[in-house]
mmCIF file of C-alpha atoms in Angstrom:
data_model
loop_
_atom_site.group_PDB
_atom_site.id
_atom_site.type_symbol
_atom_site.label_atom_id
_atom_site.label_comp_id
_atom_site.label_asym_id
_atom_site.label_seq_id
_atom_site.Cartn_x
_atom_site.Cartn_y
_atom_site.Cartn_z
ATOM 1 C CA MET A 1375 -20.698 -9.558 55.115
ATOM 2 C CA HIS A 1376 -22.076 -7.715 52.066
ATOM 3 C CA LEU A 1377 -25.777 -8.047 51.332
ATOM 4 C CA LYS A 1378 -25.041 -9.545 47.924
ATOM 5 C CA THR A 1379 -23.017 -12.327 49.550
ATOM 6 C CA ILE A 1380 -25.764 -12.928 52.109
ATOM 7 C CA LEU A 1381 -28.346 -13.270 49.358
ATOM 8 C CA TYR A 1382 -26.290 -15.803 47.407
ATOM 9 C CA VAL A 1383 -25.185 -17.876 50.380
ATOM 10 C CA CYS A 1384 -27.928 -17.602 52.971
ATOM 11 C CA PHE A 1385 -31.193 -17.209 51.087
ATOM 12 C CA PRO A 1386 -31.338 -20.800 49.763
ATOM 13 C CA LEU A 1387 -31.029 -21.956 53.373
ATOM 14 C CA LEU A 1388 -34.028 -19.943 54.545
ATOM 15 C CA LEU A 1389 -36.477 -22.433 53.139
ATOM 16 C CA LEU A 1390 -34.956 -25.137 55.313
ATOM 17 C CA SER A 1391 -34.276 -23.185 58.466
ATOM 18 C CA CYS A 1392 -37.659 -22.277 59.927
ATOM 19 C CA SER A 1393 -38.542 -25.436 61.820
ATOM 20 C CA GLY A 1394 -38.363 -24.041 65.364
ATOM 21 C CA ASP A 1395 -41.063 -22.689 67.677
ATOM 22 C CA LYS A 1396 -42.867 -19.599 66.486
ATOM 23 C CA GLY A 1397 -42.858 -16.140 67.985
ATOM 24 C CA LYS A 1398 -43.884 -12.618 67.019
ATOM 25 C CA LEU A 1399 -41.922 -9.506 66.132
ATOM 26 C CA ARG A 1400 -43.638 -6.148 65.716
ATOM 27 C CA LEU A 1401 -42.129 -3.560 63.385
ATOM 28 C CA SER A 1402 -43.470 -0.020 63.291
ATOM 29 C CA GLY A 1403 -42.036 3.162 61.877
ATOM 30 C CA LYS A 1404 -42.511 6.738 60.788
ATOM 31 C CA TYR A 1405 -40.538 8.441 58.015
ATOM 32 C CA SER A 1406 -40.935 12.164 57.437
ATOM 33 C CA GLY A 1407 -40.827 13.351 53.862
ATOM 34 C CA LEU A 1408 -42.434 10.131 52.612
ATOM 35 C CA ASP A 1409 -46.100 9.430 51.923
ATOM 36 C CA GLN A 1410 -46.699 6.128 50.133
ATOM 37 C CA ALA A 1411 -43.985 3.476 49.751
ATOM 38 C CA ASP A 1412 -43.168 -0.182 50.256
ATOM 39 C CA PHE A 1413 -40.077 -1.447 52.080
ATOM 40 C CA LEU A 1414 -38.935 -5.064 51.828
ATOM 41 C CA VAL A 1415 -37.936 -7.005 54.943
ATOM 42 C CA TYR A 1416 -36.262 -10.397 55.239
ATOM 43 C CA SER A 1417 -34.152 -12.401 57.673
ATOM 44 C CA PRO A 1418 -30.776 -13.673 56.374
ATOM 45 C CA ASP A 1419 -30.603 -16.339 59.081
ATOM 46 C CA GLY A 1420 -34.132 -17.671 58.672
ATOM 47 C CA ALA A 1421 -36.397 -16.052 61.277
ATOM 48 C CA PHE A 1422 -39.133 -16.334 58.638
ATOM 49 C CA VAL A 1423 -39.349 -17.742 55.121
ATOM 50 C CA ASP A 1424 -39.037 -15.600 51.999
ATOM 51 C CA ILE A 1425 -39.391 -11.810 52.112
ATOM 52 C CA ASP A 1426 -42.241 -9.600 53.274
ATOM 53 C CA THR A 1427 -43.404 -6.062 52.588
ATOM 54 C CA LEU A 1428 -43.834 -3.099 54.926
ATOM 55 C CA HIS A 1429 -46.524 -0.865 53.417
ATOM 56 C CA LEU A 1430 -46.133 2.820 54.291
ATOM 57 C CA ASN A 1431 -49.235 4.992 54.370
ATOM 58 C CA LYS A 1432 -48.738 8.662 55.169
ATOM 59 C CA GLY A 1433 -45.176 7.813 56.086
ATOM 60 C CA LYS A 1434 -46.105 5.179 58.691
ATOM 61 C CA PHE A 1435 -46.095 1.389 58.858
ATOM 62 C CA ASP A 1436 -47.002 -1.143 61.553
ATOM 63 C CA LYS A 1437 -46.645 -4.860 60.978
ATOM 64 C CA THR A 1438 -46.306 -7.992 63.115
ATOM 65 C CA LEU A 1439 -44.225 -10.823 61.665
ATOM 66 C CA ASP A 1440 -44.458 -14.508 62.548
ATOM 67 C CA VAL A 1441 -40.860 -15.432 63.348
ATOM 68 C CA THR A 1442 -38.872 -18.282 64.842
ATOM 69 C CA GLU A 1443 -38.185 -17.867 68.561
ATOM 70 C CA GLY A 1444 -34.796 -16.512 69.588
ATOM 71 C CA GLN A 1445 -32.454 -13.815 68.347
ATOM 72 C CA HIS A 1446 -32.188 -13.238 64.597
ATOM 73 C CA THR A 1447 -30.931 -10.770 62.026
ATOM 74 C CA PHE A 1448 -33.501 -8.676 60.170
ATOM 75 C CA THR A 1449 -32.837 -6.482 57.147
ATOM 76 C CA ILE A 1450 -35.090 -3.769 55.720
ATOM 77 C CA ILE A 1451 -34.463 -2.794 52.084
ATOM 78 C CA TYR A 1452 -35.442 0.732 51.087
ATOM 79 C CA PRO A 1453 -36.647 1.614 47.557
ATOM 80 C CA ASN A 1454 -33.199 3.055 46.755
ATOM 81 C CA PHE A 1455 -31.687 -0.312 47.861
ATOM 82 C CA GLN A 1456 -29.962 1.023 50.931
ATOM 83 C CA THR A 1457 -30.511 -1.324 53.847
ATOM 84 C CA LEU A 1458 -31.136 -1.205 57.582
ATOM 85 C CA SER A 1459 -30.012 -4.310 59.507
ATOM 86 C CA PHE A 1460 -30.414 -5.174 63.184
ATOM 87 C CA LEU A 1461 -30.465 -8.031 65.665
ATOM 88 C CA ALA A 1462 -33.738 -8.625 67.504
ATOM 89 C CA THR A 1463 -35.371 -11.289 69.646
ATOM 90 C CA ASP A 1464 -38.963 -12.363 69.143
ATOM 91 C CA ARG A 1465 -41.645 -10.697 71.287
ATOM 92 C CA LYS A 1466 -39.866 -7.378 70.753
ATOM 93 C CA HIS A 1467 -41.383 -4.180 69.359
ATOM 94 C CA ILE A 1468 -38.978 -2.420 67.031
ATOM 95 C CA GLU A 1469 -39.719 1.263 66.424
ATOM 96 C CA ILE A 1470 -37.972 3.100 63.600
ATOM 97 C CA THR A 1471 -38.116 6.842 63.001
ATOM 98 C CA GLY A 1472 -36.269 8.900 60.459
ATOM 99 C CA ASP A 1473 -36.254 11.190 57.446
ATOM 100 C CA ALA A 1474 -36.602 9.865 53.908
ATOM 101 C CA GLN A 1475 -33.791 12.226 52.861
ATOM 102 C CA ALA A 1476 -31.367 10.782 55.433
ATOM 103 C CA LEU A 1477 -31.956 7.030 55.552
ATOM 104 C CA THR A 1478 -28.546 6.325 57.071
ATOM 105 C CA GLN A 1479 -29.468 8.322 60.188
ATOM 106 C CA VAL A 1480 -32.694 6.644 61.314
ATOM 107 C CA LYS A 1481 -33.363 5.961 64.993
ATOM 108 C CA VAL A 1482 -34.082 2.337 65.935
ATOM 109 C CA GLU A 1483 -35.514 1.483 69.362
ATOM 110 C CA GLY A 1484 -36.178 -1.969 70.819
ATOM 111 C CA CYS A 1485 -33.606 -3.993 68.874
ATOM 112 C CA ASP A 1486 -30.725 -5.891 70.482
ATOM 113 C CA SER A 1487 -28.132 -4.152 68.312
ATOM 114 C CA LEU A 1488 -27.683 -2.431 64.945
ATOM 115 C CA LEU A 1489 -25.590 -4.062 62.215
ATOM 116 C CA PRO A 1490 -23.618 -2.596 59.286
ATOM 117 C CA SER A 1491 -25.952 -1.723 56.428
ATOM 118 C CA ARG A 1492 -25.465 -1.436 52.697
ATOM 119 C CA THR A 1493 -25.075 2.111 51.382
ATOM 120 C CA ARG A 1494 -22.820 1.649 48.341
ATOM 121 C CA PRO A 1495 -23.897 0.058 45.066
ATOM 122 C CA PRO A 1496 -22.399 -3.264 43.949
ATOM 123 C CA LYS A 1497 -20.187 -3.553 40.910
ATOM 124 C CA GLN A 1498 -22.125 -3.199 37.682
ATOM 125 C CA PHE A 1499 -21.515 -5.772 34.963
ATOM 126 C CA LEU A 1500 -23.060 -3.846 32.045
ATOM 127 C CA LYS A 1501 -20.775 -2.774 29.200
ATOM 128 C CA VAL A 1502 -22.048 -1.053 26.070
ATOM 129 C CA GLY A 1503 -21.053 -3.016 22.963
ATOM 130 C CA LYS A 1504 -20.810 -6.312 24.870
ATOM 131 C CA PHE A 1505 -23.201 -9.186 25.520
ATOM 132 C CA LEU A 1506 -25.191 -9.090 28.733
ATOM 133 C CA PRO A 1507 -24.225 -11.538 31.470
ATOM 134 C CA LYS A 1508 -26.534 -14.566 31.446
ATOM 135 C CA THR A 1509 -29.722 -14.078 33.448
ATOM 136 C CA PRO A 1510 -33.233 -15.595 33.420
ATOM 137 C CA LEU A 1511 -34.018 -13.005 30.712
ATOM 138 C CA THR A 1512 -31.441 -14.461 28.290
ATOM 139 C CA PRO A 1513 -33.825 -16.928 26.558
ATOM 140 C CA LEU A 1514 -36.415 -14.174 26.053
ATOM 141 C CA ILE A 1515 -33.812 -11.870 24.540
ATOM 142 C CA LYS A 1516 -32.477 -14.552 22.190
ATOM 143 C CA ALA A 1517 -35.992 -15.347 20.990
ATOM 144 C CA HIS A 1518 -36.294 -11.846 19.510
ATOM 145 C CA ARG A 1519 -32.900 -10.402 18.742
ATOM 146 C CA GLN A 1520 -32.314 -12.144 15.371
ATOM 147 C CA LYS A 1521 -34.827 -9.789 13.744
ATOM 148 C CA LYS A 1522 -35.406 -7.039 16.279
ATOM 149 C CA TRP A 1523 -33.851 -4.762 18.807
ATOM 150 C CA VAL A 1524 -35.002 -5.574 22.351
ATOM 151 C CA LEU A 1525 -36.048 -2.985 24.898
ATOM 152 C CA ILE A 1526 -36.097 -4.176 28.528
ATOM 153 C CA GLY A 1527 -37.731 -2.217 31.333
ATOM 154 C CA LEU A 1528 -37.230 -3.076 35.004
ATOM 155 C CA TRP A 1529 -39.803 -1.775 37.462
ATOM 156 C CA ALA A 1530 -41.515 -2.517 40.789
ATOM 157 C CA ASN A 1531 -44.691 -1.211 42.370
ATOM 158 C CA TRP A 1532 -42.892 -0.741 45.684
ATOM 159 C CA LYS A 1533 -40.594 1.743 43.907
ATOM 160 C CA GLY A 1534 -43.377 3.870 42.426
ATOM 161 C CA SER A 1535 -45.712 3.899 39.448
ATOM 162 C CA ALA A 1536 -45.056 1.517 36.572
ATOM 163 C CA SER A 1537 -46.034 4.232 34.092
ATOM 164 C CA SER A 1538 -42.514 5.699 34.072
ATOM 165 C CA VAL A 1539 -41.437 2.440 32.389
ATOM 166 C CA THR A 1540 -44.540 1.296 30.538
ATOM 167 C CA PHE A 1541 -45.302 4.657 28.901
ATOM 168 C CA PRO A 1542 -42.058 5.037 26.877
ATOM 169 C CA MET A 1543 -41.974 1.295 26.181
ATOM 170 C CA ARG A 1544 -45.525 1.230 24.841
ATOM 171 C CA ASN A 1545 -44.985 4.299 22.654
ATOM 172 C CA ASN A 1546 -41.908 2.854 20.976
ATOM 173 C CA LEU A 1547 -43.152 -0.729 20.699
ATOM 174 C CA GLU A 1548 -46.441 0.268 19.096
ATOM 175 C CA ALA A 1549 -44.692 2.680 16.714
ATOM 176 C CA ASN A 1550 -42.017 0.155 15.674
ATOM 177 C CA PRO A 1551 -43.527 -3.358 15.920
ATOM 178 C CA ASP A 1552 -41.358 -4.757 13.095
ATOM 179 C CA SER A 1553 -38.023 -3.613 14.501
ATOM 180 C CA LEU A 1554 -38.461 -3.594 18.286
ATOM 181 C CA ALA A 1555 -39.510 -6.190 20.891
ATOM 182 C CA GLY A 1556 -40.093 -5.524 24.568
ATOM 183 C CA ILE A 1557 -39.612 -7.300 27.889
ATOM 184 C CA LEU A 1558 -41.186 -5.832 31.004
ATOM 185 C CA CYS A 1559 -39.380 -7.229 34.038
ATOM 186 C CA SER A 1560 -41.109 -6.786 37.398
ATOM 187 C CA MET A 1561 -39.151 -6.781 40.653
ATOM 188 C CA ASP A 1562 -42.320 -7.072 42.718
ATOM 189 C CA VAL A 1563 -42.706 -9.671 45.452
ATOM 190 C CA GLU A 1564 -46.503 -9.984 45.395
ATOM 191 C CA PRO A 1565 -48.618 -11.029 42.364
ATOM 192 C CA GLU A 1566 -51.361 -8.526 43.167
ATOM 193 C CA MET A 1567 -48.928 -5.619 43.230
ATOM 194 C CA ARG A 1568 -47.514 -6.739 39.889
ATOM 195 C CA LYS A 1569 -51.003 -6.927 38.344
ATOM 196 C CA MET A 1570 -51.764 -3.401 39.522
ATOM 197 C CA GLY A 1571 -48.805 -2.052 37.584
ATOM 198 C CA GLU A 1572 -49.122 -4.122 34.411
ATOM 199 C CA GLY A 1573 -52.888 -3.899 34.086
ATOM 200 C CA GLN A 1574 -55.248 -6.506 32.699
ATOM 201 C CA ALA A 1575 -55.318 -5.548 29.004
ATOM 202 C CA GLU A 1576 -53.143 -7.201 26.364
ATOM 203 C CA GLN A 1577 -49.691 -5.631 26.347
ATOM 204 C CA PRO A 1578 -47.144 -5.152 23.535
ATOM 205 C CA TRP A 1579 -44.348 -6.795 25.547
ATOM 206 C CA GLU A 1580 -43.459 -10.054 27.219
ATOM 207 C CA SER A 1581 -43.617 -10.025 31.009
ATOM 208 C CA TYR A 1582 -41.230 -11.613 33.490
ATOM 209 C CA CYS A 1583 -41.280 -11.779 37.287
ATOM 210 C CA ASP A 1584 -39.710 -14.242 39.734
ATOM 211 C CA TYR A 1585 -41.182 -12.499 42.836
ATOM 212 C CA LEU A 1586 -37.765 -12.274 44.490
ATOM 213 C CA GLY A 1587 -37.548 -8.490 44.541
ATOM 214 C CA VAL A 1588 -33.999 -7.190 44.865
ATOM 215 C CA GLN A 1589 -32.878 -10.788 45.382
ATOM 216 C CA SER A 1590 -33.767 -11.538 41.754
ATOM 217 C CA PRO A 1591 -30.878 -13.007 39.725
ATOM 218 C CA VAL A 1592 -31.733 -10.437 37.063
ATOM 219 C CA MET A 1593 -30.591 -7.578 39.297
ATOM 220 C CA LEU A 1594 -27.755 -9.427 41.007
ATOM 221 C CA GLN A 1595 -26.207 -10.846 37.830
ATOM 222 C CA LEU A 1596 -26.423 -7.535 35.981
ATOM 223 C CA GLY A 1597 -25.307 -5.480 38.970
ATOM 224 C CA ILE A 1598 -28.266 -3.129 38.664
ATOM 225 C CA TRP A 1599 -28.771 -0.949 41.709
ATOM 226 C CA GLU A 1600 -31.780 1.190 40.832
ATOM 227 C CA ILE A 1601 -35.332 0.946 39.537
ATOM 228 C CA PRO A 1602 -36.740 1.935 37.103
ATOM 229 C CA TYR A 1603 -34.019 0.878 34.682
ATOM 230 C CA PHE A 1604 -33.843 0.319 30.925
ATOM 231 C CA LEU A 1605 -31.675 -1.883 28.716
ATOM 232 C CA LEU A 1606 -31.530 -1.635 24.905
ATOM 233 C CA ILE A 1607 -30.155 -4.670 23.019
ATOM 234 C CA ASP A 1608 -29.256 -4.531 19.318
ATOM 235 C CA ARG A 1609 -29.855 -7.282 16.726
ATOM 236 C CA ASN A 1610 -26.436 -8.792 17.441
ATOM 237 C CA GLY A 1611 -27.284 -9.204 21.109
ATOM 238 C CA HIS A 1612 -24.973 -6.417 22.247
ATOM 239 C CA LEU A 1613 -25.935 -3.821 24.835
ATOM 240 C CA ALA A 1614 -26.573 -0.579 22.928
ATOM 241 C CA ALA A 1615 -27.635 1.594 25.867
ATOM 242 C CA HIS A 1616 -28.756 1.420 29.486
ATOM 243 C CA GLY A 1617 -29.807 3.714 32.303
ATOM 244 C CA SER A 1618 -32.624 4.934 34.503
ATOM 245 C CA ASP A 1619 -33.661 7.902 32.339
ATOM 246 C CA PHE A 1620 -35.312 6.753 29.102
ATOM 247 C CA GLN A 1621 -35.204 10.105 27.351
ATOM 248 C CA LYS A 1622 -31.578 10.752 28.235
ATOM 249 C CA ASN A 1623 -30.034 7.256 28.229
ATOM 250 C CA ILE A 1624 -32.083 5.221 25.740
ATOM 251 C CA GLU A 1625 -33.888 7.431 23.232
ATOM 252 C CA PRO A 1626 -30.731 8.872 21.597
ATOM 253 C CA LYS A 1627 -29.570 5.324 20.785
ATOM 254 C CA LEU A 1628 -32.775 4.122 19.105
ATOM 255 C CA PRO A 1629 -31.844 3.446 15.443
ATOM 256 C CA TRP A 1630 -35.038 4.952 13.994
ATOM 257 C CA LYS A 1631 -34.672 8.259 15.813
ATOM 258 C CA LYS A 1632 -33.283 11.197 13.861
ATOM 259 C CA HIS A 1633 -30.123 12.456 15.559
#
């Protein structure tokens, strides 16, 4: 089953499925070629509620999860949205070693069995010149687009510094306040991590976060596979440009830029 299908079908059941006895599952790992990063981990069949974060420091992580007793499926989501899935029983110690440049070839010890993982992106639903599919961002976009273009930036602290998104957004929003509005959409799963990226000062954009990470309807309904990512909406509500590289994908389409 594809991860996208699992998220739609299984995730709503997680909140109701963790009523059994509790156990422990230890996850530790070492990834060469990687210093600081955050991986997401969740259980499609409800070994624990919601999603958690594996914090990597100097390429290593070590975390013990409170899980329901028995055998369950666990999925780790990398920052590039590839996944690692495996079956494991509580009271196990799962050790993962690999290279950040070859995430499909990691070594997993201690699990009951490995499962097929996601390596290909889902279908993307973005079409230049067309309206965006409806998402939780739709009301925010409609509130601005009658008078302004709307610049949307998607980011997450677990995928690196927010500055790669906030810097170009701030520059253009402050230079064109009468013709451009901004929405900064965080894919973080923890409020403190989101605050670290957005800062405490007043910002020239509206902020949105549902704390669902890559399970957010924003990403699933738009078919976005990578972060950071930008969307530029014109006054008619049509997608004017999109992509992960602001200078290459977005800047040439800004109406006030000289081409």
